[in-house]
Amino acid sequence: MNNSPILQDLNPAQAEAVSAPAGNQLILAGAGSGKTRVLVHRIAWLIQQQRISPYAIMAVTFTNKAAREMRGRIEELLGLNPRGMWVGTFHGLAHRLLKAHWQDAKLPQNFQILDSDDQLRLVKRINLALQLDEERWPAKQSQWFINHQKDEGLRPDYIQSHGDPHQETLVRVYRAYEEACQRGGMVDFGELLLRAHELWLNNPLLLAHYQERFPFILVDEFQDTNTIQYAWLRVLAGDKCSISAVGDDDQSIYGWRGAKIENIQRFTLDFKDVQTVKLEQNYRSTANILNAANAVIENNSGRLGKTLHTDGDDGDKVSLYAGFNEQDEARFIVERIEEWQRKGKFLGDCAILYRSNAQSRILEEALLREAVPYRIYGGQRFYERLEIRNALAYLRLTLNRDDDAAFERVINTPTRGIGGKTVDGIRLFAREQGCSMWQAAQAMVENKGLTPRAGSAVDSFLQLVNGLDEQSEDLSLERIADMAIKATGLIEFHEKEKGEKGQARVENLQELVNACRTFVTADEEISPLQEFLDGAALDAGESQADEFEDAVQLMTLHSAKGLEFPVVFMAGVEEGLFPHRMSAEEPGRMEEERRLCYVGITRAMQKLYICYAESRRMYGSETFNKVSRFVKEIPDKLIEEVRIKSTISRPVSYGGGYGNAAQSRTRLGGGKVAGRLSDDGGDTGLRLGQRVRHKKFGEGTILHFEGNKIQINFEEVGTKWLISGVKLDPV
DNA sequence: AAGATAGTCGTTTTT
DNA sequence: CGACTATCTT
């Protein structure tokens, strides 16, 4: 075989996949089997060994993060930037195509991307226009319906209602929604894919051009493709392209949002001469962990059949801990983490994984109590924040006045005396005239179709946006953003907000200006602002502050896919929670839960703890759950049950039961006596400004009380938020 | 137009 | 239970 450096350090299966001749290939890559490595090496192989131009290669991923990582690793391996190669998400690439061929796609050149929040608002407006009662026709449901249809590649005309009136109404909403989008030049996420697909179908010459250009396409996480993504690829590939589909049917966990695990099998039928390679050697986990994972996933039917193996040691057994309740579970986890830390290891080696976000609070509190730094993944992203979305809406309006979503968002933000009535009037007029709200507002101001007061308020809004646009003319992106947050009064608006919130919002707005300053444009053809806004919609900005602090990682099992950690805690592994009760009925759903469990187990490199709570407070009432069926699927010999040592297992301090003096006192202390809460923490005996000592952070001064948290400015470690229950000694 | 209050609902999430 | 929303009140 070839002794190229690109094949060095690859096992036979990996090398086979990397050096395969041109043609379609399916790479079934088990967890921890070096999937990304194979993908990146395959690209390097094509470029260096086969002398394929980077221009001829397209690599598709699902997340921006994955796309960035791939690009980075190719660059690292090749020692140069593979210019001309297309690497991106399905949505990002579709967007790129639509931008380049906007006329063929029947879109305005400056079309805007509608995110799910805008989409929901728009659906609500459609409901109003169609006089559909929110009660019977929840916008959320219609939104889900529309997105689902688009994922399946269906336009309203192609949906079979079979006379079902409910379905017919939803189709009506879908149709009206589409018209509104087209009128406003707005494209939602599903539409990007659908349009890009139609772009191929309607423009054979264009398709031929791209088919010629991209004889090599690589797709990551193939098991996550949905119907429209698959169709898009299928058409683009034609019958001459070499597709490398990389995926793992056992890690398909997004069926609930339209991913079709069957696409993997379908691939071998639809594409000719598919060579299948299985990567079954795992380089990540100990044998015990891997065997546990294998034992669980074996219970699924219809697998493509892969069994991971490792050359590594058995390692520790999987520890199973039965917590008395969720507090006890959290306490156990934090103790183990502190143990790890005492051995001089990194906190960042530890991950706590859970099924649902609601579980994070208890864990967070336990970590806070012990002052263990942590970082939660997921949650609200930067560009989803209210204040940021408002600022972006102004910027969007400067580029496209017909963007109704943006118009509605900021016409009265900050408040400028335009009430609901006025907005209703504008909306109605726009609907009657079949024009955008901006145009309607303009006409109404001119024709004096508004009360004098409302008229002048609306006019000043119109002038504000026009002014922003004019002044943006030859300013840098940073200056435009800076001007926008100031001239619109958004900064002022949030400064006046009381509490921490306003402060944080002002900071976020400044951060937005900062983001504009560091934004690097890539496309000469379109304005930097347009490019920035598109980027904001397509990549919600995952990077977070405090990224460099050594901290325990908390996230859902879903967001853990693709990651690995030396120590993993799976929390709440109970029937009803994991597998979730919502997935209990359908067998398909249950198998997906099992795959999720498989994903969780295989995140662990050295040590896996599985935890559950015998009793757990859910929705206010106490529930008693059994240990998850998945735990029972793991052979006993791989598990070691952790015995409760001399711990506080009495439920006294955890509510429930009776005679809970501490709790009733809190309620009395914090309830009626108005004013007290603002300058002290209830019955804790702590006051604002008081000097206290914390066992890890040392001495500090109390700055704030908010809810169940205390903010303290520590001499040595700076300002921190702690949970009220934390031990603090007055100094 | 802010603030209070009643009512609802309760997986997973990227783009 | 508690976060979030929709609606009502001043």
PDB file of C-alpha atoms in Angstrom, chain A residues 135-374:
ATOM      1  CA  GLU A 135     -56.665  28.949  21.409  1.00  0.00           C
ATOM      2  CA  ARG A 136     -57.593  26.477  18.725  1.00  0.00           C
ATOM      3  CA  TRP A 137     -54.684  27.197  16.424  1.00  0.00           C
ATOM      4  CA  PRO A 138     -51.600  27.730  18.505  1.00  0.00           C
ATOM      5  CA  ALA A 139     -48.935  29.532  16.479  1.00  0.00           C
ATOM      6  CA  LYS A 140     -46.330  27.130  17.812  1.00  0.00           C
ATOM      7  CA  GLN A 141     -48.173  24.239  16.269  1.00  0.00           C
ATOM      8  CA  SER A 142     -48.558  25.928  12.907  1.00  0.00           C
ATOM      9  CA  GLN A 143     -44.911  26.825  12.996  1.00  0.00           C
ATOM     10  CA  TRP A 144     -44.027  23.224  13.663  1.00  0.00           C
ATOM     11  CA  PHE A 145     -46.309  22.132  10.832  1.00  0.00           C
ATOM     12  CA  ILE A 146     -44.726  24.529   8.362  1.00  0.00           C
ATOM     13  CA  ASN A 147     -41.198  23.552   9.299  1.00  0.00           C
ATOM     14  CA  HIS A 148     -42.055  19.900   9.177  1.00  0.00           C
ATOM     15  CA  GLN A 149     -43.513  20.233   5.688  1.00  0.00           C
ATOM     16  CA  LYS A 150     -40.463  22.116   4.499  1.00  0.00           C
ATOM     17  CA  ASP A 151     -38.162  19.500   5.986  1.00  0.00           C
ATOM     18  CA  GLU A 152     -40.071  16.979   3.953  1.00  0.00           C
ATOM     19  CA  GLY A 153     -39.709  19.121   0.876  1.00  0.00           C
ATOM     20  CA  LEU A 154     -43.398  19.897   0.583  1.00  0.00           C
ATOM     21  CA  ARG A 155     -44.949  23.118  -0.668  1.00  0.00           C
ATOM     22  CA  PRO A 156     -48.590  23.773   0.239  1.00  0.00           C
ATOM     23  CA  ASP A 157     -49.821  22.608  -3.159  1.00  0.00           C
ATOM     24  CA  TYR A 158     -48.365  19.180  -2.664  1.00  0.00           C
ATOM     25  CA  ILE A 159     -49.803  18.461   0.730  1.00  0.00           C
ATOM     26  CA  GLN A 160     -52.568  15.898   0.728  1.00  0.00           C
ATOM     27  CA  SER A 161     -55.269  16.911   3.150  1.00  0.00           C
ATOM     28  CA  HIS A 162     -57.684  14.130   2.260  1.00  0.00           C
ATOM     29  CA  GLY A 163     -60.468  16.484   3.208  1.00  0.00           C
ATOM     30  CA  ASP A 164     -59.229  16.766   6.781  1.00  0.00           C
ATOM     31  CA  PRO A 165     -60.408  20.261   7.779  1.00  0.00           C
ATOM     32  CA  HIS A 166     -57.762  20.657  10.465  1.00  0.00           C
ATOM     33  CA  GLN A 167     -55.019  19.864   8.029  1.00  0.00           C
ATOM     34  CA  GLU A 168     -56.586  22.140   5.443  1.00  0.00           C
ATOM     35  CA  THR A 169     -56.497  25.063   7.805  1.00  0.00           C
ATOM     36  CA  LEU A 170     -52.853  24.448   8.569  1.00  0.00           C
ATOM     37  CA  VAL A 171     -52.139  24.394   4.864  1.00  0.00           C
ATOM     38  CA  ARG A 172     -53.959  27.707   4.544  1.00  0.00           C
ATOM     39  CA  VAL A 173     -51.729  29.151   7.231  1.00  0.00           C
ATOM     40  CA  TYR A 174     -48.689  27.706   5.484  1.00  0.00           C
ATOM     41  CA  ARG A 175     -49.744  29.284   2.206  1.00  0.00           C
ATOM     42  CA  ALA A 176     -50.415  32.685   3.734  1.00  0.00           C
ATOM     43  CA  TYR A 177     -47.126  32.467   5.573  1.00  0.00           C
ATOM     44  CA  GLU A 178     -45.281  31.747   2.360  1.00  0.00           C
ATOM     45  CA  GLU A 179     -46.894  34.703   0.652  1.00  0.00           C
ATOM     46  CA  ALA A 180     -45.907  36.971   3.512  1.00  0.00           C
ATOM     47  CA  CYS A 181     -42.328  35.717   3.377  1.00  0.00           C
ATOM     48  CA  GLN A 182     -42.107  36.201  -0.353  1.00  0.00           C
ATOM     49  CA  ARG A 183     -43.590  39.686  -0.100  1.00  0.00           C
ATOM     50  CA  GLY A 184     -41.135  40.702   2.607  1.00  0.00           C
ATOM     51  CA  GLY A 185     -38.160  39.003   1.011  1.00  0.00           C
ATOM     52  CA  MET A 186     -37.749  36.702   3.993  1.00  0.00           C
ATOM     53  CA  VAL A 187     -36.476  33.176   4.012  1.00  0.00           C
ATOM     54  CA  ASP A 188     -36.644  30.829   6.979  1.00  0.00           C
ATOM     55  CA  PHE A 189     -34.232  27.990   7.709  1.00  0.00           C
ATOM     56  CA  GLY A 190     -36.296  25.329   6.006  1.00  0.00           C
ATOM     57  CA  GLU A 191     -36.856  27.592   3.038  1.00  0.00           C
ATOM     58  CA  LEU A 192     -33.116  27.927   2.474  1.00  0.00           C
ATOM     59  CA  LEU A 193     -32.912  24.204   1.836  1.00  0.00           C
ATOM     60  CA  LEU A 194     -36.142  23.953  -0.075  1.00  0.00           C
ATOM     61  CA  ARG A 195     -35.249  26.833  -2.384  1.00  0.00           C
ATOM     62  CA  ALA A 196     -31.762  25.556  -2.943  1.00  0.00           C
ATOM     63  CA  HIS A 197     -33.268  22.230  -3.933  1.00  0.00           C
ATOM     64  CA  GLU A 198     -35.718  23.886  -6.301  1.00  0.00           C
ATOM     65  CA  LEU A 199     -32.894  25.953  -7.685  1.00  0.00           C
ATOM     66  CA  TRP A 200     -31.342  22.703  -8.941  1.00  0.00           C
ATOM     67  CA  LEU A 201     -34.573  21.362 -10.300  1.00  0.00           C
ATOM     68  CA  ASN A 202     -35.577  24.521 -12.131  1.00  0.00           C
ATOM     69  CA  ASN A 203     -32.209  25.410 -13.585  1.00  0.00           C
ATOM     70  CA  PRO A 204     -30.600  22.420 -15.285  1.00  0.00           C
ATOM     71  CA  LEU A 205     -27.729  24.491 -16.625  1.00  0.00           C
ATOM     72  CA  LEU A 206     -26.899  25.834 -13.209  1.00  0.00           C
ATOM     73  CA  LEU A 207     -27.119  22.358 -11.762  1.00  0.00           C
ATOM     74  CA  ALA A 208     -24.815  21.030 -14.447  1.00  0.00           C
ATOM     75  CA  HIS A 209     -22.345  23.742 -13.610  1.00  0.00           C
ATOM     76  CA  TYR A 210     -22.212  22.777  -9.947  1.00  0.00           C
ATOM     77  CA  GLN A 211     -22.202  19.080 -10.706  1.00  0.00           C
ATOM     78  CA  GLU A 212     -19.163  19.703 -12.810  1.00  0.00           C
ATOM     79  CA  ARG A 213     -17.543  21.812 -10.188  1.00  0.00           C
ATOM     80  CA  PHE A 214     -17.998  19.403  -7.288  1.00  0.00           C
ATOM     81  CA  PRO A 215     -17.013  15.855  -8.222  1.00  0.00           C
ATOM     82  CA  PHE A 216     -16.239  15.229  -4.548  1.00  0.00           C
ATOM     83  CA  ILE A 217     -18.693  15.755  -1.746  1.00  0.00           C
ATOM     84  CA  LEU A 218     -18.194  14.718   1.866  1.00  0.00           C
ATOM     85  CA  VAL A 219     -21.018  14.693   4.360  1.00  0.00           C
ATOM     86  CA  ASP A 220     -20.563  14.467   8.098  1.00  0.00           C
ATOM     87  CA  GLU A 221     -23.186  13.080  10.503  1.00  0.00           C
ATOM     88  CA  PHE A 222     -25.103  11.565   7.651  1.00  0.00           C
ATOM     89  CA  GLN A 223     -27.557   9.917  10.030  1.00  0.00           C
ATOM     90  CA  ASP A 224     -28.851  13.401  10.855  1.00  0.00           C
ATOM     91  CA  THR A 225     -29.870  14.372   7.331  1.00  0.00           C
ATOM     92  CA  ASN A 226     -33.537  15.035   6.772  1.00  0.00           C
ATOM     93  CA  THR A 227     -35.557  14.439   3.636  1.00  0.00           C
ATOM     94  CA  ILE A 228     -34.855  17.762   1.949  1.00  0.00           C
ATOM     95  CA  GLN A 229     -31.158  17.686   2.744  1.00  0.00           C
ATOM     96  CA  TYR A 230     -30.892  14.212   1.310  1.00  0.00           C
ATOM     97  CA  ALA A 231     -32.823  15.243  -1.792  1.00  0.00           C
ATOM     98  CA  TRP A 232     -30.612  18.284  -2.276  1.00  0.00           C
ATOM     99  CA  LEU A 233     -27.498  16.127  -2.114  1.00  0.00           C
ATOM    100  CA  ARG A 234     -28.996  13.499  -4.337  1.00  0.00           C
ATOM    101  CA  VAL A 235     -29.706  15.999  -7.083  1.00  0.00           C
ATOM    102  CA  LEU A 236     -26.392  17.800  -6.783  1.00  0.00           C
ATOM    103  CA  ALA A 237     -24.426  14.573  -6.875  1.00  0.00           C
ATOM    104  CA  GLY A 238     -26.006  13.355 -10.093  1.00  0.00           C
ATOM    105  CA  ASP A 239     -24.391  10.166 -11.238  1.00  0.00           C
ATOM    106  CA  LYS A 240     -20.792  11.176 -11.613  1.00  0.00           C
ATOM    107  CA  CYS A 241     -20.026  12.561  -8.201  1.00  0.00           C
ATOM    108  CA  SER A 242     -18.120  10.722  -5.500  1.00  0.00           C
ATOM    109  CA  ILE A 243     -19.899  11.099  -2.210  1.00  0.00           C
ATOM    110  CA  SER A 244     -18.369  10.178   1.100  1.00  0.00           C
ATOM    111  CA  ALA A 245     -21.121   9.805   3.645  1.00  0.00           C
ATOM    112  CA  VAL A 246     -19.891   9.509   7.184  1.00  0.00           C
ATOM    113  CA  GLY A 247     -22.207   8.631   9.994  1.00  0.00           C
ATOM    114  CA  ASP A 248     -23.297   6.317  12.746  1.00  0.00           C
ATOM    115  CA  ASP A 249     -26.820   4.958  12.867  1.00  0.00           C
ATOM    116  CA  ASP A 250     -26.350   4.287  16.564  1.00  0.00           C
ATOM    117  CA  GLN A 251     -25.868   7.977  17.224  1.00  0.00           C
ATOM    118  CA  SER A 252     -28.956   9.220  15.464  1.00  0.00           C
ATOM    119  CA  ILE A 253     -30.680  11.311  18.111  1.00  0.00           C
ATOM    120  CA  TYR A 254     -32.474  13.935  16.080  1.00  0.00           C
ATOM    121  CA  GLY A 255     -35.316  11.939  14.609  1.00  0.00           C
ATOM    122  CA  TRP A 256     -37.719  14.175  16.508  1.00  0.00           C
ATOM    123  CA  ARG A 257     -36.743  17.095  14.368  1.00  0.00           C
ATOM    124  CA  GLY A 258     -36.961  15.358  11.050  1.00  0.00           C
ATOM    125  CA  ALA A 259     -33.656  13.513  10.737  1.00  0.00           C
ATOM    126  CA  LYS A 260     -34.100  10.292   8.818  1.00  0.00           C
ATOM    127  CA  ILE A 261     -31.893   7.529  10.049  1.00  0.00           C
ATOM    128  CA  GLU A 262     -33.062   5.527   7.032  1.00  0.00           C
ATOM    129  CA  ASN A 263     -31.116   7.850   4.784  1.00  0.00           C
ATOM    130  CA  ILE A 264     -28.054   5.790   5.590  1.00  0.00           C
ATOM    131  CA  GLN A 265     -29.535   2.619   4.143  1.00  0.00           C
ATOM    132  CA  ARG A 266     -31.162   4.546   1.366  1.00  0.00           C
ATOM    133  CA  PHE A 267     -27.816   5.915   0.383  1.00  0.00           C
ATOM    134  CA  THR A 268     -26.526   2.455  -0.474  1.00  0.00           C
ATOM    135  CA  LEU A 269     -29.533   1.917  -2.749  1.00  0.00           C
ATOM    136  CA  ASP A 270     -29.866   5.325  -4.401  1.00  0.00           C
ATOM    137  CA  PHE A 271     -26.207   5.820  -5.144  1.00  0.00           C
ATOM    138  CA  LYS A 272     -24.370   3.362  -7.278  1.00  0.00           C
ATOM    139  CA  ASP A 273     -21.543   1.078  -6.202  1.00  0.00           C
ATOM    140  CA  VAL A 274     -21.342   2.240  -2.636  1.00  0.00           C
ATOM    141  CA  GLN A 275     -18.306   0.914  -0.813  1.00  0.00           C
ATOM    142  CA  THR A 276     -18.970   0.522   2.865  1.00  0.00           C
ATOM    143  CA  VAL A 277     -16.267   0.795   5.486  1.00  0.00           C
ATOM    144  CA  LYS A 278     -16.875   0.248   9.154  1.00  0.00           C
ATOM    145  CA  LEU A 279     -14.717   1.949  11.718  1.00  0.00           C
ATOM    146  CA  GLU A 280     -15.113  -0.169  14.792  1.00  0.00           C
ATOM    147  CA  GLN A 281     -12.001   0.414  16.761  1.00  0.00           C
ATOM    148  CA  ASN A 282     -12.561   2.837  19.555  1.00  0.00           C
ATOM    149  CA  TYR A 283      -9.720   5.005  20.770  1.00  0.00           C
ATOM    150  CA  ARG A 284     -11.594   6.815  23.437  1.00  0.00           C
ATOM    151  CA  SER A 285     -13.004   4.689  26.190  1.00  0.00           C
ATOM    152  CA  THR A 286     -11.879   1.900  28.482  1.00  0.00           C
ATOM    153  CA  ALA A 287     -13.121  -1.595  27.673  1.00  0.00           C
ATOM    154  CA  ASN A 288     -15.594  -1.581  30.535  1.00  0.00           C
ATOM    155  CA  ILE A 289     -17.211   1.612  29.367  1.00  0.00           C
ATOM    156  CA  LEU A 290     -17.281   0.440  25.775  1.00  0.00           C
ATOM    157  CA  ASN A 291     -18.785  -2.892  26.683  1.00  0.00           C
ATOM    158  CA  ALA A 292     -21.460  -1.187  28.698  1.00  0.00           C
ATOM    159  CA  ALA A 293     -22.299   0.948  25.676  1.00  0.00           C
ATOM    160  CA  ASN A 294     -22.346  -2.071  23.383  1.00  0.00           C
ATOM    161  CA  ALA A 295     -24.605  -3.963  25.748  1.00  0.00           C
ATOM    162  CA  VAL A 296     -27.138  -1.146  25.772  1.00  0.00           C
ATOM    163  CA  ILE A 297     -27.237  -0.479  22.046  1.00  0.00           C
ATOM    164  CA  GLU A 298     -27.586  -4.187  21.252  1.00  0.00           C
ATOM    165  CA  ASN A 299     -31.183  -3.945  22.395  1.00  0.00           C
ATOM    166  CA  ASN A 300     -32.104  -1.864  19.395  1.00  0.00           C
ATOM    167  CA  SER A 301     -33.444  -3.567  16.306  1.00  0.00           C
ATOM    168  CA  GLY A 302     -32.624  -2.832  12.702  1.00  0.00           C
ATOM    169  CA  ARG A 303     -29.117  -1.631  13.340  1.00  0.00           C
ATOM    170  CA  LEU A 304     -26.603  -1.695  10.575  1.00  0.00           C
ATOM    171  CA  GLY A 305     -24.515  -3.758  12.910  1.00  0.00           C
ATOM    172  CA  LYS A 306     -21.297  -2.533  14.332  1.00  0.00           C
ATOM    173  CA  THR A 307     -19.518  -3.628  17.445  1.00  0.00           C
ATOM    174  CA  LEU A 308     -16.936  -1.354  18.881  1.00  0.00           C
ATOM    175  CA  HIS A 309     -13.835  -2.817  20.368  1.00  0.00           C
ATOM    176  CA  THR A 310     -10.751  -1.410  21.987  1.00  0.00           C
ATOM    177  CA  ASP A 311      -7.202  -2.509  22.615  1.00  0.00           C
ATOM    178  CA  GLY A 312      -7.165  -0.556  25.822  1.00  0.00           C
ATOM    179  CA  ASP A 313      -7.444  -1.651  29.435  1.00  0.00           C
ATOM    180  CA  ASP A 314     -10.617  -2.663  31.178  1.00  0.00           C
ATOM    181  CA  GLY A 315     -10.358   0.382  33.381  1.00  0.00           C
ATOM    182  CA  ASP A 316     -12.678   1.016  36.292  1.00  0.00           C
ATOM    183  CA  LYS A 317     -16.114  -0.434  36.416  1.00  0.00           C
ATOM    184  CA  VAL A 318     -19.027   1.831  35.739  1.00  0.00           C
ATOM    185  CA  SER A 319     -20.144   3.307  39.045  1.00  0.00           C
ATOM    186  CA  LEU A 320     -23.837   3.348  39.761  1.00  0.00           C
ATOM    187  CA  TYR A 321     -25.163   5.597  42.475  1.00  0.00           C
ATOM    188  CA  ALA A 322     -28.681   5.552  43.788  1.00  0.00           C
ATOM    189  CA  GLY A 323     -29.319   8.925  45.305  1.00  0.00           C
ATOM    190  CA  PHE A 324     -31.944   9.357  47.968  1.00  0.00           C
ATOM    191  CA  ASN A 325     -33.277  12.299  46.004  1.00  0.00           C
ATOM    192  CA  GLU A 326     -32.017  14.727  43.397  1.00  0.00           C
ATOM    193  CA  GLN A 327     -30.220  16.809  45.998  1.00  0.00           C
ATOM    194  CA  ASP A 328     -28.371  13.773  47.210  1.00  0.00           C
ATOM    195  CA  GLU A 329     -27.537  12.839  43.650  1.00  0.00           C
ATOM    196  CA  ALA A 330     -26.109  16.283  43.019  1.00  0.00           C
ATOM    197  CA  ARG A 331     -24.170  16.184  46.251  1.00  0.00           C
ATOM    198  CA  PHE A 332     -22.653  12.851  45.303  1.00  0.00           C
ATOM    199  CA  ILE A 333     -21.545  14.159  41.941  1.00  0.00           C
ATOM    200  CA  VAL A 334     -19.979  17.272  43.368  1.00  0.00           C
ATOM    201  CA  GLU A 335     -18.109  15.228  45.972  1.00  0.00           C
ATOM    202  CA  ARG A 336     -16.654  12.992  43.285  1.00  0.00           C
ATOM    203  CA  ILE A 337     -15.605  16.054  41.320  1.00  0.00           C
ATOM    204  CA  GLU A 338     -13.899  17.532  44.330  1.00  0.00           C
ATOM    205  CA  GLU A 339     -12.118  14.236  44.841  1.00  0.00           C
ATOM    206  CA  TRP A 340     -10.872  14.413  41.281  1.00  0.00           C
ATOM    207  CA  GLN A 341      -9.780  17.965  41.799  1.00  0.00           C
ATOM    208  CA  ARG A 342      -7.865  17.047  44.944  1.00  0.00           C
ATOM    209  CA  LYS A 343      -5.854  14.622  42.842  1.00  0.00           C
ATOM    210  CA  GLY A 344      -4.601  17.652  40.975  1.00  0.00           C
ATOM    211  CA  LYS A 345      -6.736  17.050  37.910  1.00  0.00           C
ATOM    212  CA  PHE A 346      -8.686  19.555  35.851  1.00  0.00           C
ATOM    213  CA  LEU A 347     -12.315  20.315  36.490  1.00  0.00           C
ATOM    214  CA  GLY A 348     -12.680  20.599  32.753  1.00  0.00           C
ATOM    215  CA  ASP A 349     -12.120  16.852  32.565  1.00  0.00           C
ATOM    216  CA  CYS A 350     -15.499  16.333  34.179  1.00  0.00           C
ATOM    217  CA  ALA A 351     -18.831  16.551  32.438  1.00  0.00           C
ATOM    218  CA  ILE A 352     -22.272  16.214  33.922  1.00  0.00           C
ATOM    219  CA  LEU A 353     -24.783  15.090  31.335  1.00  0.00           C
ATOM    220  CA  TYR A 354     -28.533  15.101  31.748  1.00  0.00           C
ATOM    221  CA  ARG A 355     -31.612  14.438  29.685  1.00  0.00           C
ATOM    222  CA  SER A 356     -33.398  17.716  30.183  1.00  0.00           C
ATOM    223  CA  ASN A 357     -32.304  21.230  30.932  1.00  0.00           C
ATOM    224  CA  ALA A 358     -34.535  21.463  33.970  1.00  0.00           C
ATOM    225  CA  GLN A 359     -32.132  19.154  35.762  1.00  0.00           C
ATOM    226  CA  SER A 360     -29.294  21.618  35.586  1.00  0.00           C
ATOM    227  CA  ARG A 361     -30.544  23.875  38.358  1.00  0.00           C
ATOM    228  CA  ILE A 362     -30.089  21.446  41.201  1.00  0.00           C
ATOM    229  CA  LEU A 363     -26.649  20.504  39.939  1.00  0.00           C
ATOM    230  CA  GLU A 364     -25.743  24.125  39.553  1.00  0.00           C
ATOM    231  CA  GLU A 365     -26.792  24.897  43.080  1.00  0.00           C
ATOM    232  CA  ALA A 366     -24.761  22.038  44.463  1.00  0.00           C
ATOM    233  CA  LEU A 367     -21.689  23.235  42.578  1.00  0.00           C
ATOM    234  CA  LEU A 368     -22.266  26.810  43.659  1.00  0.00           C
ATOM    235  CA  ARG A 369     -22.589  25.693  47.249  1.00  0.00           C
ATOM    236  CA  GLU A 370     -19.179  24.095  47.111  1.00  0.00           C
ATOM    237  CA  ALA A 371     -17.784  26.888  45.021  1.00  0.00           C
ATOM    238  CA  VAL A 372     -16.811  24.568  42.186  1.00  0.00           C
ATOM    239  CA  PRO A 373     -16.611  26.547  38.941  1.00  0.00           C
ATOM    240  CA  TYR A 374     -18.824  25.220  36.194  1.00  0.00           C
TER     241      TYR A 374
END
